[in-house]
Amino acid sequence: MTRTAIVTGAARGIGAATARRLAADGYAVAVVDLDESSCAATVADITAAGGRAIAVGADVSDSCAVTAAVAHVETELGAPTILVNNAGILRDNLLFKMTEDDWDAVMSVHLRGAFLMSRAVQAHQVTAGWGRIVNLSSTSALGNRGQANYSAAKAGLQGLTKTLAIELGRYGVTANAIAPGFIVTDMTRATAARIGVEFDDFVEHATKEIPVQRAGDPEDIAAAASFFCSEGAGFVSGQVLYVAGGPRA
């Protein structure tokens, strides 16, 4: 039996790498992002490698859109029992400059989106008696200047993860979180632009602070997600794994 996975925010970056990795692991994958057409490249990569995938456009902060998306995945690929909540946005600013819209937008995509997707998918997981939920947190959950909204959302995802693990464990469902450190993606490029630093200089400075002396790649996070979604991770639940090239306090 081929299990079906949903990866949100999978048009590019960490989400795309995770979708490709899960497909390589043998899962059918629903590549979900706000704009369905933006998922085409990820789907093409998967199918070219012999995997099975579909593109799904959905706003994960919209309850009706989430319900429709999960139903579509069930019809096209089978009932989803693996969920990677990766969708996210940045609205960085210092607290005194941050607007209510900046705060609400980030909370809606990261936290509300993960809640809605998890609520929709858990019904299929409970029926199957097996499931995996992986939430993408961040080292910013520990606090980061200019990211009060993002840091709060990422910390909230850790609390959500632990609660899902407690509630769903009896049904054979695990829930874990990954907290990436400095990963080279479009989002980190946006951060460099926000603070007015050349991206190469931004990466070089960050690398000096990382014990393994390199920046992370989306594939590093995909590897962690692969483990959490595996059969072998069935006794690992409610955990937050910092994938940051070194220890985090």
XYZ file of N, CA and C in Angstrom:
747
model
N 0.838 -1.199 0.000
C 0.000 0.000 0.000
C 0.875 1.251 0.000
N 0.612 2.157 -0.925
C 1.346 3.417 -0.979
C 0.652 4.458 -0.108
N 1.378 4.994 0.835
C 0.817 6.032 1.688
C 0.843 7.373 0.959
N -0.082 8.233 1.329
C -0.184 9.556 0.700
C 0.236 10.636 1.680
N 1.093 11.527 1.202
C 1.594 12.638 2.015
C 1.132 13.964 1.428
N 0.878 14.912 2.305
C 0.610 16.297 1.911
C 1.738 17.159 2.460
N 2.319 17.971 1.602
C 3.339 18.928 2.033
C 2.853 20.319 1.638
N 2.679 21.194 2.619
C 2.215 22.548 2.314
C 3.410 23.479 2.098
N 3.157 24.548 1.358
C 4.246 25.457 1.024
C 5.325 24.757 0.227
N 4.911 23.879 -0.680
C 5.856 22.970 -1.345
C 6.244 23.392 -2.753
N 5.948 24.623 -3.123
C 6.321 25.083 -4.462
C 7.814 25.307 -4.585
N 8.460 25.616 -3.467
C 9.896 25.929 -3.520
C 10.524 25.695 -2.151
N 11.817 25.854 -2.076
C 12.534 25.823 -0.818
C 12.404 24.525 -0.036
N 12.242 24.658 1.279
C 12.172 23.491 2.155
C 10.992 22.594 1.793
N 9.860 23.190 1.467
C 8.688 22.391 1.118
C 8.906 21.552 -0.123
N 9.501 22.145 -1.143
C 9.769 21.414 -2.384
C 10.759 20.282 -2.139
N 11.820 20.562 -1.381
C 12.812 19.529 -1.081
C 12.188 18.383 -0.295
N 11.291 18.728 0.639
C 10.618 17.701 1.436
C 9.672 16.871 0.581
N 8.949 17.518 -0.313
C 8.056 16.777 -1.210
C 8.850 15.810 -2.081
N 9.963 16.268 -2.610
C 10.802 15.394 -3.440
C 11.352 14.221 -2.631
N 11.776 14.499 -1.402
C 12.342 13.437 -0.564
C 11.282 12.406 -0.197
N 10.095 12.845 0.176
C 9.041 11.894 0.538
C 8.616 11.059 -0.661
N 8.613 11.669 -1.838
C 8.308 10.912 -3.055
C 9.381 9.860 -3.299
N 10.637 10.223 -3.082
C 11.735 9.265 -3.242
C 11.629 8.134 -2.221
N 11.032 8.439 -1.061
C 10.815 7.416 -0.029
C 9.672 6.473 -0.385
N 8.952 6.778 -1.452
C 7.905 5.883 -1.919
C 6.482 6.333 -1.670
N 6.305 7.548 -1.154
C 4.962 8.054 -0.892
C 4.415 8.793 -2.116
N 3.095 8.743 -2.289
C 2.435 9.642 -3.233
C 2.346 10.994 -2.530
N 2.602 12.076 -3.258
C 2.727 13.383 -2.608
C 1.821 14.434 -3.237
N 1.061 15.104 -2.389
C 0.285 16.270 -2.806
C 1.131 17.506 -2.512
N 1.476 18.216 -3.555
C 2.299 19.416 -3.453
C 1.346 20.605 -3.343
N 1.244 21.172 -2.161
C 0.251 22.210 -1.891
C 0.926 23.572 -1.742
N 0.362 24.561 -2.403
C 0.811 25.932 -2.233
C -0.338 26.846 -2.595
N -0.163 28.133 -2.320
C -1.243 29.091 -2.546
C -1.679 29.110 -4.007
N -0.715 29.048 -4.905
C -0.977 29.067 -6.340
C -0.633 27.703 -6.927
N -1.629 27.009 -7.451
C -1.406 25.663 -7.978
C -0.324 25.633 -9.053
N -0.305 26.634 -9.928
C 0.661 26.638 -11.025
C 2.095 26.716 -10.527
N 2.299 27.302 -9.351
C 3.652 27.418 -8.806
C 4.211 26.075 -8.347
N 3.334 25.076 -8.232
C 3.749 23.744 -7.794
C 4.232 22.877 -8.953
N 4.085 23.366 -10.171
C 4.359 22.544 -11.356
C 5.784 22.005 -11.386
N 6.760 22.820 -11.031
C 8.155 22.389 -11.099
C 8.431 21.262 -10.110
N 7.889 21.377 -8.907
C 8.086 20.329 -7.902
C 7.443 19.028 -8.353
N 6.223 19.121 -8.873
C 5.532 17.927 -9.379
C 6.307 17.307 -10.527
N 6.819 18.138 -11.433
C 7.590 17.640 -12.578
C 8.844 16.909 -12.119
N 9.525 17.449 -11.109
C 10.716 16.783 -10.575
C 10.373 15.402 -10.038
N 9.267 15.327 -9.322
C 8.864 14.048 -8.720
C 8.486 13.026 -9.784
N 7.674 13.439 -10.729
C 7.229 12.498 -11.763
C 8.388 12.076 -12.665
N 9.313 12.993 -12.926
C 10.476 12.662 -13.760
C 11.341 11.602 -13.087
N 11.318 11.591 -11.755
C 12.105 10.616 -11.001
C 11.332 9.317 -10.766
N 10.139 9.219 -11.350
C 9.339 8.005 -11.233
C 8.340 8.002 -10.105
N 8.164 9.150 -9.444
C 7.220 9.229 -8.339
C 5.838 9.666 -8.793
N 4.945 9.762 -7.840
C 3.567 10.155 -8.122
C 3.228 11.385 -7.304
N 2.752 12.428 -7.981
C 2.456 13.675 -7.282
C 1.403 14.466 -8.030
N 0.698 15.314 -7.295
C -0.244 16.249 -7.895
C -0.021 17.628 -7.278
N -0.388 18.645 -8.017
C -0.333 20.017 -7.516
C -1.708 20.410 -6.998
N -1.722 21.090 -5.871
C -2.977 21.531 -5.276
C -2.819 22.981 -4.825
N -3.692 23.829 -5.309
C -3.686 25.223 -4.873
C -4.644 25.411 -3.715
N -4.151 25.971 -2.622
C -5.028 26.188 -1.462
C -4.410 27.210 -0.520
N -5.256 28.032 0.049
C -4.872 28.940 1.127
C -5.081 28.182 2.429
N -3.980 27.790 3.083
C -4.109 26.930 4.260
C -4.763 27.640 5.445
N -4.899 28.956 5.369
C -5.564 29.677 6.457
C -7.072 29.776 6.263
N -7.563 29.218 5.150
C -8.984 29.251 4.809
C -9.587 27.871 5.043
N -10.507 27.774 5.971
C -11.076 26.484 6.355
C -11.720 25.748 5.183
N -12.498 26.461 4.386
C -13.169 25.820 3.248
C -12.161 25.335 2.215
N -11.111 26.129 1.991
C -10.085 25.753 1.025
C -9.337 24.505 1.494
N -9.077 24.427 2.781
C -8.384 23.261 3.339
C -9.243 22.006 3.195
N -10.510 22.117 3.535
C -11.416 20.969 3.410
C -11.475 20.474 1.974
N -11.588 21.403 1.037
C -11.648 21.034 -0.381
C -10.331 20.415 -0.849
N -9.224 20.967 -0.403
C -7.913 20.459 -0.825
C -7.689 19.034 -0.339
N -7.997 18.769 0.918
C -7.793 17.431 1.469
C -8.718 16.419 0.787
N -9.941 16.825 0.491
C -10.872 15.945 -0.227
C -10.353 15.638 -1.625
N -9.789 16.642 -2.282
C -9.221 16.455 -3.626
C -8.046 15.483 -3.580
N -7.197 15.623 -2.571
C -6.059 14.710 -2.426
C -6.545 13.279 -2.230
N -7.561 13.108 -1.395
C -8.093 11.765 -1.162
C -8.591 11.149 -2.463
N -9.269 11.944 -3.263
C -9.809 11.438 -4.531
C -8.702 11.062 -5.509
N -7.687 11.902 -5.595
C -6.645 11.708 -6.602
C -5.544 10.745 -6.183
N -5.176 10.750 -4.914
C -4.022 9.964 -4.474
C -4.341 8.930 -3.399
N -5.490 9.064 -2.771
C -5.828 8.213 -1.635
C -5.805 9.019 -0.352
N -6.384 8.456 0.691
C -6.497 9.168 1.965
C -5.117 9.561 2.491
N -4.914 10.843 2.774
C -3.604 11.280 3.271
C -3.404 10.908 4.741
N -2.269 10.282 5.041
C -1.952 9.932 6.428
C -0.629 10.555 6.880
N 0.020 11.292 5.984
C 1.242 12.016 6.325
C 1.020 13.490 5.994
N 1.356 14.350 6.937
C 1.173 15.789 6.737
C 2.419 16.528 7.191
N 2.958 17.349 6.306
C 4.066 18.235 6.659
C 3.552 19.668 6.533
N 3.393 20.328 7.680
C 2.923 21.717 7.704
C 4.125 22.652 7.570
N 4.390 23.059 6.347
C 5.556 23.882 6.055
C 5.195 25.293 5.599
N 3.967 25.510 5.166
C 3.586 26.805 4.604
C 3.874 27.939 5.584
N 4.466 29.000 5.070
C 4.785 30.126 5.931
C 5.097 31.377 5.137
N 4.979 32.516 5.799
C 5.297 33.802 5.193
C 6.082 34.639 6.186
N 6.729 35.676 5.686
C 7.428 36.639 6.531
C 6.758 38.004 6.430
N 6.629 38.653 7.552
C 6.227 40.056 7.604
C 7.075 40.710 8.686
N 8.397 40.678 8.493
C 9.341 41.111 9.516
C 9.310 42.619 9.750
N 9.475 42.985 10.992
C 9.644 44.378 11.358
C 9.873 44.460 12.863
N 10.495 45.537 13.297
C 10.615 45.771 14.729
C 9.224 46.024 15.314
N 9.067 45.709 16.582
C 7.751 45.736 17.211
C 7.026 47.064 17.010
N 7.740 48.188 17.168
C 7.050 49.472 17.094
C 6.623 49.832 15.675
N 7.175 49.104 14.682
C 6.785 49.322 13.296
C 5.809 48.259 12.783
N 5.659 47.185 13.532
C 4.846 46.059 13.070
C 3.361 46.410 13.150
N 2.642 46.168 12.054
C 1.215 46.451 12.026
C 0.414 45.236 12.494
N -0.831 45.475 12.800
C -1.713 44.364 13.164
C -1.872 43.402 11.994
N -1.900 43.922 10.782
C -1.989 43.054 9.610
C -0.753 42.177 9.480
N 0.430 42.742 9.794
C 1.661 41.951 9.767
C 1.561 40.780 10.747
N 1.060 41.085 11.925
C 0.914 40.053 12.958
C -0.107 38.995 12.530
N -1.272 39.439 12.121
C -2.352 38.515 11.787
C -2.022 37.632 10.592
N -1.361 38.186 9.589
C -1.043 37.415 8.389
C -0.114 36.253 8.717
N 0.905 36.530 9.521
C 1.866 35.481 9.883
C 1.202 34.419 10.756
N 0.407 34.837 11.723
C -0.291 33.884 12.579
C -1.269 33.021 11.768
N -1.933 33.635 10.813
C -2.933 32.916 10.023
C -2.308 31.793 9.204
N -1.212 32.084 8.531
C -0.598 31.066 7.672
C 0.096 29.991 8.497
N 0.926 30.405 9.443
C 1.714 29.430 10.208
C 0.857 28.637 11.189
N 0.176 29.319 12.069
C -0.527 28.632 13.151
C -1.928 28.168 12.769
N -2.741 29.077 12.249
C -4.088 28.678 11.827
C -4.000 27.645 10.720
N -3.071 27.845 9.797
C -2.914 26.897 8.693
C -2.557 25.504 9.177
N -1.602 25.419 10.107
C -1.215 24.107 10.635
C -2.365 23.463 11.403
N -3.114 24.267 12.152
C -4.276 23.760 12.875
C -5.321 23.204 11.906
N -5.679 23.986 10.881
C -6.714 23.550 9.950
C -6.293 22.304 9.175
N -5.054 22.287 8.711
C -4.583 21.123 7.954
C -4.528 19.885 8.846
N -4.034 20.054 10.060
C -3.939 18.909 10.973
C -5.321 18.376 11.330
N -6.259 19.281 11.559
C -7.622 18.854 11.897
C -8.253 18.076 10.750
N -8.007 18.521 9.524
C -8.594 17.839 8.368
C -7.950 16.481 8.118
N -6.633 16.411 8.236
C -5.926 15.170 7.914
C -6.051 14.130 9.024
N -6.165 14.564 10.278
C -6.220 13.591 11.373
C -7.407 12.647 11.250
N -8.469 13.091 10.613
C -9.626 12.196 10.431
C -9.229 10.963 9.627
N -8.418 11.157 8.610
C -7.946 10.032 7.798
C -6.920 9.205 8.564
N -6.095 9.861 9.357
C -5.092 9.148 10.133
C -5.738 8.263 11.198
N -6.721 8.809 11.880
C -7.409 8.043 12.920
C -8.113 6.825 12.320
N -8.731 7.023 11.176
C -9.388 5.896 10.491
C -8.388 4.822 10.126
N -7.218 5.243 9.662
C -6.186 4.299 9.248
C -5.450 3.673 10.430
N -5.538 4.325 11.602
C -4.792 3.834 12.755
C -3.299 4.065 12.620
N -2.940 5.055 11.804
C -1.508 5.355 11.550
C -1.408 6.749 10.958
N -0.419 7.483 11.376
C -0.241 8.802 10.785
C 1.016 9.492 11.256
N 1.431 10.461 10.477
C 2.606 11.272 10.809
C 2.282 12.745 10.540
N 2.520 13.596 11.520
C 2.409 15.038 11.344
C 3.767 15.650 11.667
N 4.271 16.463 10.765
C 5.540 17.162 10.977
C 5.287 18.650 10.779
N 5.568 19.424 11.817
C 5.384 20.870 11.746
C 6.733 21.564 11.637
N 6.811 22.560 10.770
C 8.056 23.304 10.609
C 8.058 24.499 11.549
N 8.866 24.398 12.582
C 9.091 25.503 13.499
C 10.337 26.243 13.002
N 11.124 26.786 13.916
C 12.324 27.538 13.535
C 13.135 27.843 14.780
N 14.430 28.077 14.604
C 15.228 28.561 15.726
C 14.739 29.929 16.179
N 13.985 30.610 15.335
C 13.405 31.905 15.719
C 12.392 31.759 16.844
N 11.936 30.534 17.111
C 11.045 30.295 18.248
C 11.715 30.682 19.557
N 13.034 30.737 19.550
C 13.790 31.121 20.735
C 13.911 32.633 20.868
N 13.381 33.350 19.871
C 13.445 34.810 19.856
C 14.383 35.304 18.773
N 13.940 36.314 18.028
C 14.776 36.877 16.971
C 14.346 38.312 16.694
N 15.290 39.206 16.717
C 15.023 40.621 16.508
C 14.293 40.864 15.191
N 13.238 41.642 15.247
C 12.488 41.979 14.043
C 11.483 40.930 13.619
N 11.293 39.907 14.460
C 10.388 38.817 14.089
C 9.451 38.435 15.233
N 8.873 39.401 15.897
C 7.964 39.090 17.006
C 6.828 38.190 16.550
N 6.265 38.476 15.377
C 5.162 37.660 14.859
C 5.626 36.260 14.480
N 6.697 36.188 13.700
C 7.228 34.902 13.226
C 7.707 34.049 14.401
N 8.430 34.665 15.338
C 8.931 33.926 16.500
C 7.781 33.365 17.327
N 6.747 34.170 17.541
C 5.596 33.714 18.316
C 4.875 32.568 17.614
N 4.734 32.691 16.309
C 4.071 31.632 15.542
C 4.864 30.332 15.588
N 6.179 30.433 15.436
C 7.016 29.237 15.429
C 7.090 28.590 16.810
N 7.056 29.411 17.859
C 6.979 28.855 19.209
C 5.618 28.190 19.421
N 4.571 28.811 18.900
C 3.238 28.234 18.998
C 3.135 26.880 18.324
N 3.828 26.728 17.213
C 3.819 25.447 16.513
C 4.431 24.334 17.366
N 5.378 24.692 18.202
C 5.954 23.681 19.087
C 4.932 23.227 20.122
N 4.164 24.169 20.655
C 3.106 23.803 21.594
C 2.019 22.982 20.930
N 1.652 23.365 19.704
C 0.664 22.606 18.947
C 1.149 21.180 18.715
N 2.410 21.050 18.345
C 2.990 19.733 18.072
C 2.883 18.815 19.286
N 3.247 19.325 20.444
C 3.230 18.498 21.650
C 1.802 18.098 22.037
N 0.869 19.005 21.806
C -0.524 18.693 22.116
C -1.091 17.665 21.146
N -0.764 17.798 19.868
C -1.202 16.802 18.889
C -0.641 15.424 19.228
N 0.606 15.396 19.689
C 1.217 14.115 20.062
C 0.447 13.456 21.203
N 0.032 14.258 22.173
C -0.719 13.728 23.317
C -2.104 13.247 22.889
N -2.796 14.031 22.087
C -4.170 13.700 21.720
C -4.265 12.548 20.717
N -3.304 12.484 19.782
C -3.426 11.542 18.670
C -2.593 10.276 18.827
N -1.753 10.233 19.830
C -0.879 9.079 20.004
C -1.621 7.758 20.107
N -2.746 7.759 20.781
C -3.512 6.508 20.976
C -4.055 5.950 19.669
N -4.044 6.771 18.620
C -4.538 6.326 17.309
C -3.406 5.963 16.347
N -2.201 5.847 16.874
C -1.075 5.473 16.019
C -0.502 6.635 15.234
N -0.793 7.843 15.695
C -0.337 9.052 14.994
C 0.751 9.736 15.814
N 1.873 10.037 15.179
C 2.917 10.804 15.847
C 2.908 12.235 15.323
N 3.376 13.160 16.158
C 3.500 14.559 15.763
C 4.836 15.079 16.267
N 5.624 15.627 15.377
C 6.932 16.155 15.723
C 7.168 17.462 14.982
N 8.131 18.219 15.462
C 8.461 19.496 14.825
C 9.943 19.547 14.480
N 10.229 20.253 13.408
C 11.606 20.521 13.005
C 11.819 22.024 13.124
N 12.923 22.407 13.755
C 13.254 23.823 13.902
C 14.544 24.094 13.121
N 14.413 24.512 11.881
C 15.613 24.787 11.086
C 16.369 25.999 11.611
N 17.669 25.955 11.417
C 18.495 27.124 11.655
C 18.615 27.910 10.368
N 19.824 28.345 10.042
C 20.038 29.158 8.846
C 20.038 28.254 7.610
N 18.980 28.364 6.806
C 18.824 27.565 5.595
C 18.779 28.515 4.401
N 19.519 28.197 3.352
C 19.539 29.051 2.169
C 18.260 28.841 1.371
N 17.345 29.801 1.454
C 16.073 29.755 0.736
C 15.709 31.168 0.293
N 14.595 31.268 -0.422
C 14.094 32.589 -0.811
C 13.754 33.436 0.415
N 13.318 32.776 1.499
C 12.950 33.520 2.700
C 14.175 34.148 3.363
N 15.301 33.427 3.362
C 16.503 34.025 3.945
C 17.030 35.152 3.049
N 16.828 35.013 1.748
C 17.187 36.115 0.852
C 16.349 37.357 1.162
N 15.075 37.120 1.465
C 14.190 38.232 1.809
C 14.631 38.897 3.102
N 15.104 38.091 4.049
C 15.583 38.651 5.306
C 16.816 39.525 5.075
N 17.733 39.036 4.245
C 18.926 39.825 3.923
C 18.540 41.149 3.283
N 17.580 41.100 2.381
C 17.125 42.321 1.714
C 16.488 43.285 2.703
N 15.731 42.719 3.670
C 15.056 43.561 4.661
C 16.050 44.358 5.488
N 17.168 43.724 5.833
C 18.134 44.409 6.692
C 19.222 45.120 5.888
N 19.097 45.048 4.547
C 19.998 45.797 3.683
C 21.394 45.228 3.571
N 21.509 43.896 3.571
C 22.806 43.231 3.484
C 22.851 42.382 2.212
N 23.993 42.396 1.526
C 24.164 41.524 0.367
C 24.037 40.073 0.811
N 23.341 39.266 -0.007
C 23.039 37.912 0.440
C 24.296 37.086 0.699
N 25.297 37.191 -0.169
C 26.536 36.425 0.039
C 27.191 36.803 1.366
N 27.172 38.080 1.697
C 27.734 38.529 2.970
C 26.894 38.021 4.136
N 25.583 37.997 3.938
C 24.649 37.497 4.950
C 24.943 36.032 5.264
N 25.139 35.234 4.212
C 25.437 33.802 4.378
C 26.791 33.618 5.051
N 27.767 34.380 4.609
C 29.111 34.247 5.179
C 29.116 34.558 6.669
N 28.426 35.622 7.048
C 28.363 35.986 8.468
C 27.657 34.902 9.278
N 26.551 34.393 8.750
C 25.795 33.361 9.466
C 26.615 32.090 9.624
N 27.347 31.733 8.594
C 28.135 30.495 8.609
C 29.195 30.519 9.702
N 29.766 31.675 9.959
C 30.796 31.792 10.990
C 30.259 31.443 12.375
N 28.947 31.595 12.558
C 28.336 31.328 13.853
C 27.824 29.891 13.984
N 27.943 29.097 12.924
C 27.413 27.733 12.904
C 28.557 26.751 13.149
N 28.458 25.888 14.158
C 29.561 24.974 14.473
C 30.039 24.113 13.300
N 29.155 23.654 12.444
C 29.601 22.825 11.317
C 30.150 23.661 10.166
N 30.115 24.976 10.328
C 30.753 25.907 9.392
C 30.200 25.862 7.967
N 28.913 25.691 7.882
C 28.228 25.827 6.591
C 26.782 26.212 6.830
N 26.192 26.815 5.820
C 24.761 27.092 5.872
C 23.997 25.818 5.560
N 22.769 25.756 6.015
C 21.943 24.598 5.728
C 21.294 24.679 4.366
N 20.946 23.522 3.832
C 20.220 23.414 2.570
C 18.827 22.860 2.850
N 17.853 23.148 1.976
C 16.526 22.567 2.166
C 16.547 21.048 2.318
N 17.500 20.404 1.645
C 17.590 18.946 1.730
C 17.944 18.461 3.135
N 18.636 19.303 3.909
C 18.935 18.937 5.294
C 17.650 18.796 6.106
N 16.718 19.686 5.854
C 15.438 19.633 6.559
C 14.586 18.488 6.035
N 14.655 18.269 4.736
C 13.897 17.165 4.132
C 14.328 15.822 4.715
N 15.615 15.679 5.008
C 16.113 14.428 5.582
C 15.523 14.183 6.965
N 15.403 15.259 7.750
C 14.799 15.127 9.078
C 13.320 14.770 8.958
N 12.633 15.411 8.014
C 11.210 15.104 7.800
C 11.033 13.660 7.368
N 11.939 13.180 6.537
C 11.884 11.794 6.075
C 11.922 10.832 7.257
N 12.799 11.109 8.214
C 12.878 10.251 9.399
C 11.583 10.289 10.198
N 11.087 11.482 10.482
C 9.876 11.600 11.287
C 8.676 10.906 10.631
N 8.668 10.851 9.293
C 7.552 10.237 8.572
C 7.708 8.725 8.402
N 8.844 8.204 8.783
C 9.143 6.799 8.532
C 8.474 5.863 9.538
N 8.425 4.588 9.178
C 7.919 3.561 10.091
C 8.794 3.494 11.338
N 10.092 3.683 11.144
C 11.025 3.557 12.255
C 10.912 4.632 13.306
N 10.162 5.690 13.025
C 10.013 6.789 13.982
C 8.727 6.671 14.788
N 8.144 5.507 14.809
C 6.852 5.324 15.465
C 6.848 5.525 16.967
N 8.028 5.515 17.614
C 8.093 5.720 19.061
C 8.683 7.092 19.386
N 8.720 7.952 18.378
C 9.226 9.321 18.549
C 8.063 10.269 18.301
N 7.626 10.975 19.327
C 6.487 11.873 19.160
C 6.562 13.018 20.162
N 6.056 14.164 19.746
C 6.054 15.336 20.599
C 7.412 15.999 20.730
N 8.317 15.701 19.788
C 9.677 16.214 19.879
C 9.902 17.409 18.944
N 10.856 18.257 19.329
C 11.284 19.379 18.496
C 12.758 19.159 18.174
N 13.071 18.950 16.921
C 14.437 18.690 16.482
C 15.011 19.957 15.856
N 16.043 20.498 16.482
C 16.718 21.674 15.940
C 17.750 21.211 14.916
N 17.481 21.524 13.656
C 18.399 21.171 12.567
C 19.105 22.473 12.189
N 20.190 22.741 12.908
C 20.800 24.069 12.843
C 22.323 24.038 12.778
N 22.887 22.860 12.569
C 24.337 22.776 12.444
C 25.071 22.892 13.758
N 24.355 22.768 14.862
C 24.959 22.868 16.172
C 23.903 23.000 17.241
N 24.287 22.979 18.506
C 23.303 23.032 19.602
C 22.631 24.393 19.698
N 21.379 24.346 20.151
C 20.643 25.571 20.425
C 20.129 25.529 21.846
N 20.269 26.630 22.557
C 19.825 26.676 23.954
C 18.312 26.673 24.014
